[in-house]
Coordinates of C-alpha atoms and ligand atoms in Angstrom, one line a residue:
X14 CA 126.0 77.3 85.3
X15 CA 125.6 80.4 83.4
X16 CA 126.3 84.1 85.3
X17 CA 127.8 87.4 84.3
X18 CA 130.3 89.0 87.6
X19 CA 133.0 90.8 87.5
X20 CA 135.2 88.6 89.5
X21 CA 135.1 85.1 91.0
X22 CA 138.4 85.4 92.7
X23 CA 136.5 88.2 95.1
X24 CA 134.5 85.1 96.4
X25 CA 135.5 84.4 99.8
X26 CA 135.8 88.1 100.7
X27 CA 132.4 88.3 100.0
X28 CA 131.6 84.8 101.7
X29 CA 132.7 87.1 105.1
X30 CA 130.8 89.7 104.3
X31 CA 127.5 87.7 103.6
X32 CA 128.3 85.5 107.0
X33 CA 128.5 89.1 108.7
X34 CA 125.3 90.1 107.6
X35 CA 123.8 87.0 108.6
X36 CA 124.3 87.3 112.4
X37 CA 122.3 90.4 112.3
X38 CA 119.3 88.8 110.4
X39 CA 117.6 86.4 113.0
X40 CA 114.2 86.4 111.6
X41 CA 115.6 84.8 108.5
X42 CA 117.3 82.7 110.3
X43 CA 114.4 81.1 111.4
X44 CA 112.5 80.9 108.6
X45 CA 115.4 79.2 106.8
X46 CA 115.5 76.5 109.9
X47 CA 112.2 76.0 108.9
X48 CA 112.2 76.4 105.3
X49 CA 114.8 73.3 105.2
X50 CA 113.1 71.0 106.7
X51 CA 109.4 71.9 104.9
X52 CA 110.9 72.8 102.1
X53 CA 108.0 75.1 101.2
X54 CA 109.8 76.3 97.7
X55 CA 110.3 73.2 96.0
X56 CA 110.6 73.1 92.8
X57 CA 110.0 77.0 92.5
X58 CA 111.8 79.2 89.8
X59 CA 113.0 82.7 91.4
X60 CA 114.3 84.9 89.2
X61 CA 115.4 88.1 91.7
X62 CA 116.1 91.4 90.5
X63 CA 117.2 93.0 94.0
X64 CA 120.6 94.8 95.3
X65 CA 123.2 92.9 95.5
X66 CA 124.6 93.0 98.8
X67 CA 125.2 90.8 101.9
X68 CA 121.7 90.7 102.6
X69 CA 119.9 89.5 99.4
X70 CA 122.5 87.0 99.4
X71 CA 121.3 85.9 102.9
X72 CA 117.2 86.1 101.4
X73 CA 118.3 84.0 98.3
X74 CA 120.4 81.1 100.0
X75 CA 116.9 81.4 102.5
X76 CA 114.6 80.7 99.7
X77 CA 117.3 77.9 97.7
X78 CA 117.2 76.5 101.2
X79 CA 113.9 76.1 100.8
X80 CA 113.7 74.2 97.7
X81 CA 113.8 77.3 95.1
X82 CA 116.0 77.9 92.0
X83 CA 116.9 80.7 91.9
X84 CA 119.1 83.2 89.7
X85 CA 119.5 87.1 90.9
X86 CA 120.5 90.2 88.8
X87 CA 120.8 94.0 89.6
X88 CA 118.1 96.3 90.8
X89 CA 120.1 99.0 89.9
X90 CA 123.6 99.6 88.0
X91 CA 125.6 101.0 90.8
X92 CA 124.3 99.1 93.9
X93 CA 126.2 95.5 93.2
X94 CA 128.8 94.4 95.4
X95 CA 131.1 92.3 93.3
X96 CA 132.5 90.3 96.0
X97 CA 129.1 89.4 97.0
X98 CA 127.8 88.2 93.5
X99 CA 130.8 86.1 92.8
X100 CA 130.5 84.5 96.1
X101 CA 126.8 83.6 95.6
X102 CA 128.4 81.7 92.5
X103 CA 131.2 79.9 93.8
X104 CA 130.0 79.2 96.9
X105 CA 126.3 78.7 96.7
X106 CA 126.2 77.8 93.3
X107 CA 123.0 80.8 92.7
X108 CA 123.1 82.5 89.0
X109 CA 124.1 86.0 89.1
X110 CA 124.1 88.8 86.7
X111 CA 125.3 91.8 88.1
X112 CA 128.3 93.8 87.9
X113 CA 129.1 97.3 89.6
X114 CA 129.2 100.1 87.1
X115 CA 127.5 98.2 84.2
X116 CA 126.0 100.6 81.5
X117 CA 122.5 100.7 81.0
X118 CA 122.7 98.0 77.7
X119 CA 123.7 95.5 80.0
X120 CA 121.7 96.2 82.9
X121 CA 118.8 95.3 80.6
X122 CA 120.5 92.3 79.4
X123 CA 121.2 90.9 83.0
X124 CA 117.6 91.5 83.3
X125 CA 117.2 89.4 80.0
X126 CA 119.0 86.7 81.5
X127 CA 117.4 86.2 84.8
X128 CA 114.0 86.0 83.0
X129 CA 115.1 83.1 81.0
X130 CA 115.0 81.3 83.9
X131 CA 111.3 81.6 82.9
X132 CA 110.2 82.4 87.1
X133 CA 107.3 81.1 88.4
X134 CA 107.9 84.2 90.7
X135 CA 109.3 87.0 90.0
X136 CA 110.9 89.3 93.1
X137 CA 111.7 93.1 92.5
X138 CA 112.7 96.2 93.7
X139 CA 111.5 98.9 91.4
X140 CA 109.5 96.5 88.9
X141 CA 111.8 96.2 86.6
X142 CA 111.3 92.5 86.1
X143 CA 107.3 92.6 85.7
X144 CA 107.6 96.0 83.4
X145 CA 110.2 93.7 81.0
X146 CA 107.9 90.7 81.1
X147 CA 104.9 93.2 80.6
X148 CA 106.2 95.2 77.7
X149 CA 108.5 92.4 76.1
X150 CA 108.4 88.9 77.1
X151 CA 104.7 88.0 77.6
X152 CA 105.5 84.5 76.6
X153 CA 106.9 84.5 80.5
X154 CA 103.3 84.8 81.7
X155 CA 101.7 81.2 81.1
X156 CA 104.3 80.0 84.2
X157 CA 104.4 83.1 86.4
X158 CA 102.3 82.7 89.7
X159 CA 103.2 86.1 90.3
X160 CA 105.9 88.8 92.2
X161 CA 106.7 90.6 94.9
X162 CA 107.9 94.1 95.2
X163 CA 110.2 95.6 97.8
X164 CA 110.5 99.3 97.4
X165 CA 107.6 102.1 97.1
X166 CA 108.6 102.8 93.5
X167 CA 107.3 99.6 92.6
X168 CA 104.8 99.7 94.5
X169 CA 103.3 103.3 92.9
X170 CA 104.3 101.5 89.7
X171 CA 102.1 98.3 89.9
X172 CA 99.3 100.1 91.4
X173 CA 99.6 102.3 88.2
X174 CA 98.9 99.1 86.2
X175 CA 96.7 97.5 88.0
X176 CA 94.8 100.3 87.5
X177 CA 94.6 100.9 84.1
X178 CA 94.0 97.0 84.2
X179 CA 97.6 96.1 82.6
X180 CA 98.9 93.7 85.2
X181 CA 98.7 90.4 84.0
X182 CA 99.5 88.6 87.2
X183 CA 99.7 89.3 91.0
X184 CA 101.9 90.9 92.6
X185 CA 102.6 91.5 96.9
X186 CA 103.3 94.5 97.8
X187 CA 106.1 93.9 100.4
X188 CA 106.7 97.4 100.7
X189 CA 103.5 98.2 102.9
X190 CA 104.2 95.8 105.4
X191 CA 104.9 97.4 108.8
X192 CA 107.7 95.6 109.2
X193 CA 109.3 96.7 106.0
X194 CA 108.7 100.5 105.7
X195 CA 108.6 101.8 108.9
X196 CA 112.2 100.1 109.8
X197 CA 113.6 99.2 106.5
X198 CA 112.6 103.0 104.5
X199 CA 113.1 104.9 108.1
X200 CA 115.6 103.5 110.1
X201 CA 117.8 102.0 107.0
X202 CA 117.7 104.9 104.6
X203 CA 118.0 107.1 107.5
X204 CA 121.2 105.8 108.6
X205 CA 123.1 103.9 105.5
X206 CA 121.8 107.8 103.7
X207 CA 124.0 109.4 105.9
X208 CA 126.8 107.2 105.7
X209 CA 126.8 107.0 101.4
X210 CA 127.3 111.1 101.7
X211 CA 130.2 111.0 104.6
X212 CA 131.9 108.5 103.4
X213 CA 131.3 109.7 99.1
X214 CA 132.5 113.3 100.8
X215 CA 134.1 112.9 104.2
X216 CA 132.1 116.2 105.1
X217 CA 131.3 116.8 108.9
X218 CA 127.8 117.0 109.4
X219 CA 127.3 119.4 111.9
X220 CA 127.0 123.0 111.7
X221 CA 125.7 122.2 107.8
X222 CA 122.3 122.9 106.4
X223 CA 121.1 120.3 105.0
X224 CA 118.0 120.1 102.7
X225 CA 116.3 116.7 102.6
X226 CA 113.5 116.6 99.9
X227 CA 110.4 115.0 101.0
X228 CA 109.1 113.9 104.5
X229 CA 108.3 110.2 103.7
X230 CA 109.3 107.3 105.3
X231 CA 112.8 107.3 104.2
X232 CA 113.2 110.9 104.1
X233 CA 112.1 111.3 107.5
X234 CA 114.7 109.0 108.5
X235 CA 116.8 111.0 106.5
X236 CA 115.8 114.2 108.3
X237 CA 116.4 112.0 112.0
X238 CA 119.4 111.3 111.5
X239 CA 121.4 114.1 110.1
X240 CA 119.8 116.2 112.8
X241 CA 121.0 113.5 115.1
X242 CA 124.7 114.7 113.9
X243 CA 123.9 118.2 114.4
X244 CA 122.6 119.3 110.7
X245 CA 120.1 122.3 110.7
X246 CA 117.7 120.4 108.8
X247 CA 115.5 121.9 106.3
X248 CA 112.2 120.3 104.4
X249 CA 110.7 120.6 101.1
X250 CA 107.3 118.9 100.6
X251 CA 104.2 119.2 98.7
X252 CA 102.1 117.1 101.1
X253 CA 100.6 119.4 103.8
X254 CA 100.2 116.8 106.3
X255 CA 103.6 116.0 105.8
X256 CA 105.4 119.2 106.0
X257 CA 102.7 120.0 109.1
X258 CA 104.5 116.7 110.8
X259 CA 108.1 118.0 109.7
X260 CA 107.3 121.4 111.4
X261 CA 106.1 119.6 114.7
X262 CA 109.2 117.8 114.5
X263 CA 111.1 120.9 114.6
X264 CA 112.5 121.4 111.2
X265 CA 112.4 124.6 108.9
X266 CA 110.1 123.9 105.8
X267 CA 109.8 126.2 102.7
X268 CA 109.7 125.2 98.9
X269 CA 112.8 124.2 97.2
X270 CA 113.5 127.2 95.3
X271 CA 114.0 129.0 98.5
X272 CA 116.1 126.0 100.2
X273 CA 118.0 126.0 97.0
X274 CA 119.8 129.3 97.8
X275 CA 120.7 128.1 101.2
X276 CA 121.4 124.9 101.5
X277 CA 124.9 123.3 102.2
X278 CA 124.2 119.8 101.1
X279 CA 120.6 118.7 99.2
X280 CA 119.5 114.7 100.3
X281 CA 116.3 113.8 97.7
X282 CA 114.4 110.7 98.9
X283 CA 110.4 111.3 97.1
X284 CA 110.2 108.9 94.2
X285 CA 109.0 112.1 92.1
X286 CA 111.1 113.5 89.2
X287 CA 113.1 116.6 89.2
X288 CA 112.3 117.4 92.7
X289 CA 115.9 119.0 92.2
X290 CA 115.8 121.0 89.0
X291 CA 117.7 123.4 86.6
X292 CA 116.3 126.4 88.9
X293 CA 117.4 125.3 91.8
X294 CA 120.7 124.2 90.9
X295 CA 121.0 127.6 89.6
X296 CA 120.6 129.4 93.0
X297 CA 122.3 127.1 94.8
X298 CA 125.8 128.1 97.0
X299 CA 129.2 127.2 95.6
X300 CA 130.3 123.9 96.4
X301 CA 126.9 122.9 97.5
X302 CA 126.4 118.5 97.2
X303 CA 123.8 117.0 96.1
X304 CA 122.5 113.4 96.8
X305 CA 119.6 110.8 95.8
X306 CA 118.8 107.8 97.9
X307 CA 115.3 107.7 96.2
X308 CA 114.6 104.8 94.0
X309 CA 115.8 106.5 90.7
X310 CA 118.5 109.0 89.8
X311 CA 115.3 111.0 88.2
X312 CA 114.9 112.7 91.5
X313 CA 117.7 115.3 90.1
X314 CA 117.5 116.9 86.6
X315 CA 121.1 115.6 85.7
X316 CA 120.9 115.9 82.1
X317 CA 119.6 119.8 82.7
X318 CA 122.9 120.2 85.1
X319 CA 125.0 118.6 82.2
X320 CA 123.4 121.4 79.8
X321 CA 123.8 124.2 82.4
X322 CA 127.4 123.7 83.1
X323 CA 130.0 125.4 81.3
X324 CA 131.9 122.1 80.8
X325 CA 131.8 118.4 81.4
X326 CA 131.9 117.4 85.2
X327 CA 135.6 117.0 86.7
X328 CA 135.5 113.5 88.7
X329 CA 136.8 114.9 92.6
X330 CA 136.3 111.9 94.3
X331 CA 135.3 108.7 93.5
X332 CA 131.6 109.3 94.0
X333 CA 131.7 113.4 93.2
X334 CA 131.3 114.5 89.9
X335 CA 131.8 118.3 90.1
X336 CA 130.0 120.9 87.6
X337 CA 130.9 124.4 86.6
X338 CA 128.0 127.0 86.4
X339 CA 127.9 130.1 84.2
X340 CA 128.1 132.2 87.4
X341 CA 131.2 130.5 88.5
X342 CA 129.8 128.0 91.2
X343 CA 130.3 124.6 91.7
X344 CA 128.0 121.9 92.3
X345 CA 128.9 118.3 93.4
X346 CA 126.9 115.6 92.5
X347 CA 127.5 112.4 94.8
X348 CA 126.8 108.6 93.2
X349 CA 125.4 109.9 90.1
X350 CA 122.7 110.8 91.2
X351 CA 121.6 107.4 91.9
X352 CA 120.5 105.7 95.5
X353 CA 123.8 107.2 97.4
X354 CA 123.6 104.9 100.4
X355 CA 123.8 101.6 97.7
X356 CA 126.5 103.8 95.8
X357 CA 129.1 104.9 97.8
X358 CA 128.2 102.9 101.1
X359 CA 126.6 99.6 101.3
X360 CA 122.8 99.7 102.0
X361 CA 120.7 99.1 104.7
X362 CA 122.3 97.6 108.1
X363 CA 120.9 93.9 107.8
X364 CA 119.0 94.2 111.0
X365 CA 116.3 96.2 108.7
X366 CA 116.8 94.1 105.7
X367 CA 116.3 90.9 108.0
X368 CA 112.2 92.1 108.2
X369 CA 112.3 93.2 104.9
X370 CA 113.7 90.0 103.4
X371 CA 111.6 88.0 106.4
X372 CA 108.6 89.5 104.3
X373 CA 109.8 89.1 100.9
X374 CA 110.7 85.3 101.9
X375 CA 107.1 84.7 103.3
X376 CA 105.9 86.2 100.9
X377 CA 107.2 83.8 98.0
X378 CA 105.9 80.6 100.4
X379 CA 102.4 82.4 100.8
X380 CA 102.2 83.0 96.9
X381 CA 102.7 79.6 96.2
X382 CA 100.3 78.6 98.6
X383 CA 97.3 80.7 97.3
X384 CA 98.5 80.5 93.4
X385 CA 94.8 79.0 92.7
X386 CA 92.9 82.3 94.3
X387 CA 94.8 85.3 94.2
X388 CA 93.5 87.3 91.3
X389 CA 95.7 90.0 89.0
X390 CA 96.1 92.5 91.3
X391 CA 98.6 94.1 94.0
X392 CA 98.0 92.8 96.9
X393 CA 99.5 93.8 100.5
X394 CA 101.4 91.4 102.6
X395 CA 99.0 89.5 105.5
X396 CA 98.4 91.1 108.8
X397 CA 99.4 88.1 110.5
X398 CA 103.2 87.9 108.4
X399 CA 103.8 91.0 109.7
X400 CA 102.6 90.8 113.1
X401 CA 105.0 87.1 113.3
X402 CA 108.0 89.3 111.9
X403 CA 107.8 91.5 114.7
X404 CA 107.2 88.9 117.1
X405 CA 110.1 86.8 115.8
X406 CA 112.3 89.9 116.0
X407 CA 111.6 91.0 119.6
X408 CA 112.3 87.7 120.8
X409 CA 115.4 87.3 119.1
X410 CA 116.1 90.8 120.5
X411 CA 115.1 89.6 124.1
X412 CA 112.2 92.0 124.6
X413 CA 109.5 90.7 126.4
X414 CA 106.0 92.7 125.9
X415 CA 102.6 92.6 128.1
X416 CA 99.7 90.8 126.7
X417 CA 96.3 91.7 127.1
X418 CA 94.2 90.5 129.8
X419 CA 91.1 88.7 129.4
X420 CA 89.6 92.0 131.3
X421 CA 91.2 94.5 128.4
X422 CA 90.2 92.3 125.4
X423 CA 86.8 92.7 126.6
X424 CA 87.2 96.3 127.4
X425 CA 88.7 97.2 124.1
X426 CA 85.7 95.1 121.9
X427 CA 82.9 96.6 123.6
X428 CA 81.1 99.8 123.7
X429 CA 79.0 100.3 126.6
X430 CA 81.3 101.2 129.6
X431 CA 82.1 105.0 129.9
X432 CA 83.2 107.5 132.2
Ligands
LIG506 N1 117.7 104.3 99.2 C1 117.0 103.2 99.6 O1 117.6 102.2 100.0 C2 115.5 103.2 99.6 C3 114.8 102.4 100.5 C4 113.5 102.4 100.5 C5 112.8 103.2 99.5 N2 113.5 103.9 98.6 C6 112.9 104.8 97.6 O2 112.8 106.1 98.2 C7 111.7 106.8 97.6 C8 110.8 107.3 98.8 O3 110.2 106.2 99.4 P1 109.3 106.4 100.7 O4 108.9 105.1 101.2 O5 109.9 107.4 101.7 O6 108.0 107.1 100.1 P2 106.8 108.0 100.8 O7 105.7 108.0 99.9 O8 106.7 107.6 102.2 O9 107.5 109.5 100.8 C9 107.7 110.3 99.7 C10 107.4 111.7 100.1 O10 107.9 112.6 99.1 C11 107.0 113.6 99.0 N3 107.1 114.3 97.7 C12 106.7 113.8 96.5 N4 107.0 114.7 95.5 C13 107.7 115.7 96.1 C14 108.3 116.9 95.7 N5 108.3 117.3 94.4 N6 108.9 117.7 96.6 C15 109.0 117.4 97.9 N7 108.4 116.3 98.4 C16 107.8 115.4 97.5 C17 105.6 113.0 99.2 O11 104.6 113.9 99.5 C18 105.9 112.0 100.3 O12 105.7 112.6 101.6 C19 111.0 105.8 96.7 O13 111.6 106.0 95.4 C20 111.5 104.5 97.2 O14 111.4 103.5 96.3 C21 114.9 103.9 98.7

């Protein structure tokens, strides 16, 4: 077997971490009961290009179990967890390529190497997989049934091409399933956010003002939770409705160039570039820290900051690269600027990821069965996936809810009764 980690003797640290995860993911679970004895996948080539943590291990032993092959590599340079890919080697015998750190050369040649796997599906988060195949390895496409996507950058990315009629295959959007973006992008960024920045910094949170670009899915999570810890929270948008909704809430909105000047630590979540820029950097407080957990480090103009300080940037901490201004302040930049909750903690709590990867898995299973129809498009994840995720996870939760009566279905499909 072919793979690229940094170290198989981390194996069984990870195998721990990966059983951890999986007694939070009970809507997996399930579907992997069922998967292994339908065995839904057979015969299907995966090639994965996700996070790897504890949880896509869980979502690709779910779909082996079902009768794929597949092989996984990096979503992103910094997110791996090493002990995690070597254990999906030695102990589950699943192809990785993925190491924590790697420059950008061999990110693209892990990507390289999961596509010779030639997929039948693809499975991203950020479409890095189906941009490769699109732009240099169209030979892929006579075998692919199609992808899926996870995240919203993906998403915005494949709707891009499917517009200008580029996409050469379908792809599911598992990003706007309920089940994924309103838990997954809110609850998950929201909290694992958080945690990237205290445990990159060690910083108490209270008593700070703390600017979170965008009010979004995740960056309302974002917003949520630092408040929770007693941040003064202010917004920057450029979505009325959404900065209407962030004033409701109770937060402070104003444009960034005036949050710049007072802001104790900047969170960017948007998947828009240079939402932080040279400007801002330039007004901002000494010792300010600034953070990404949007899908790409883009989010901050890093290679401005690089040409506005006065030197290179002095490593502080492991994840805090600190840069000199002209005017004497420092600014911290956590993770790199890259997705600070993969960076410097360790992603989404798997309770989240369990819908998330619940989808992605169903997902796969519903591609294959509806190769013959589903046209070059993106497409969103059935109404009735989602609506069995959620049902799935309340049970396993123990919540009971009230079904209709036959009285109320009636009531809420016709029109004629009134006051
Ligand atoms: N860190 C993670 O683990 C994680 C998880 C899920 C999604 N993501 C990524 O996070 C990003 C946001 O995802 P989302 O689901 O919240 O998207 P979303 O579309 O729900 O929210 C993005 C918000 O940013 C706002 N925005 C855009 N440009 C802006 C600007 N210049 N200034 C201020 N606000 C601006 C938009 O109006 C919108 O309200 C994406 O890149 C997505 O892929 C990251």
């Amino acid at each position: 077997m072919e793979y690229d980690v940094k170290n198989l003797n981390l194996a069984q640290g990870g195998r721990h971490r990966i059983e951890w995860a999986e007694q939070e993911m009970p809507v997996l679970r399930s579907i992997r009961k069922r998967f292994a004895k339908e065995r839904p996948l057979n015969g299907t080539r995966i090639s994965a290009c996700l996070h790897v943590t504890t949880e896509t291990a869980n979502l690709a032993h779910t779909l082996q179990v079902g009768g794929a092959d597949v092989v996984l590599c990096a979503s992103n340079p910094l997110s791996t967890q090493d002990d995690v890919a070597a254990s999906l080697v030695s102990h589950y015998e699943i192809p990785v390529y993925a190491i924590k750190g790697e420059d950008n050369e061999t990110y693209y040649d892990h990507i390289s190497a999961a596509l010779d796997h030639t997929p039948h599906i693809t499975m991203d988060d950020g479409a890095d997989l189906v941009s490769t195949i699109h732009k240099n390895r169209k030979g892929l496409m006579d075998t692919i049934y199609g992808g899926t996507e996870e995240t919203t950058t993906g998403v915005i990315r494949l709707r891009a091409m499917s517009q200008q009629g580029e996409l050469q295959f379908p792809v599911i959007a598992v990003n706007d399933a309920l089940t994924k973006h309103m838990f997954d992008n809110r609850y998950g960024t929201g909290q694992s956010t958080l945690d990237g920045v205290i445990r990159a910094t060690n910083i108490l949170i209270a008593g700070k003002t703390i600017v979170v670009a965008g009010y979004g899915w995740c960056s309302r999570g974002i917003a949520m939770r630092a408040s929770g810890l007693g941040g003064n929270i202010v917004v920057t948008e450029i979505d009325p409705l959404k900065a209407l909704e962030a004033v409701m809430d109770g937060f402070r909105v104003m444009p960034m160039q005036q949050a710049a000047a007072i802001g104790d630590i900047f969170i960017s979540a948007t998947g828009d570039i240079h939402v932080i820029d040279v400007h801002h950097m330039a007004d901002m407080k000494d010792g300010a820290l600034i953070a990404n957990s949007g899908h790409f480090n883009v989010e901050i103009n890093i290679p401005g900051l690089t040409e506005l300080a006065t030197k290179p940037p002095r490593k502080v901490r492991e994840f805090v690269d600190q840069y000199q201004l002209p005017n004497g302040n420092r600014i911290n930049l956590l993770g790199e600027g890259r997705l600070i909750n993969l960076t410097a903690a360790e992603g989404h709590p798997a309770s989240v990821m369990d819908m998330s990867f619940a989808n992605q898995a169903l997902s796969a299973e519903y591609m294959i069965q509806n190769v013959d129809e589903l046209e070059n498009k993106v497409y969103s994840v059935p109404a009735d996936v989602d609506q069995e995720i959620a049902r799935i996870k309340l049970e396993e939760m123990g919540i009971d809810i009230d079904t209709l009566t036959a009285k109320q279905e009636k009531y809420l499909t016709s029109w004629e009764e009134g006051t």
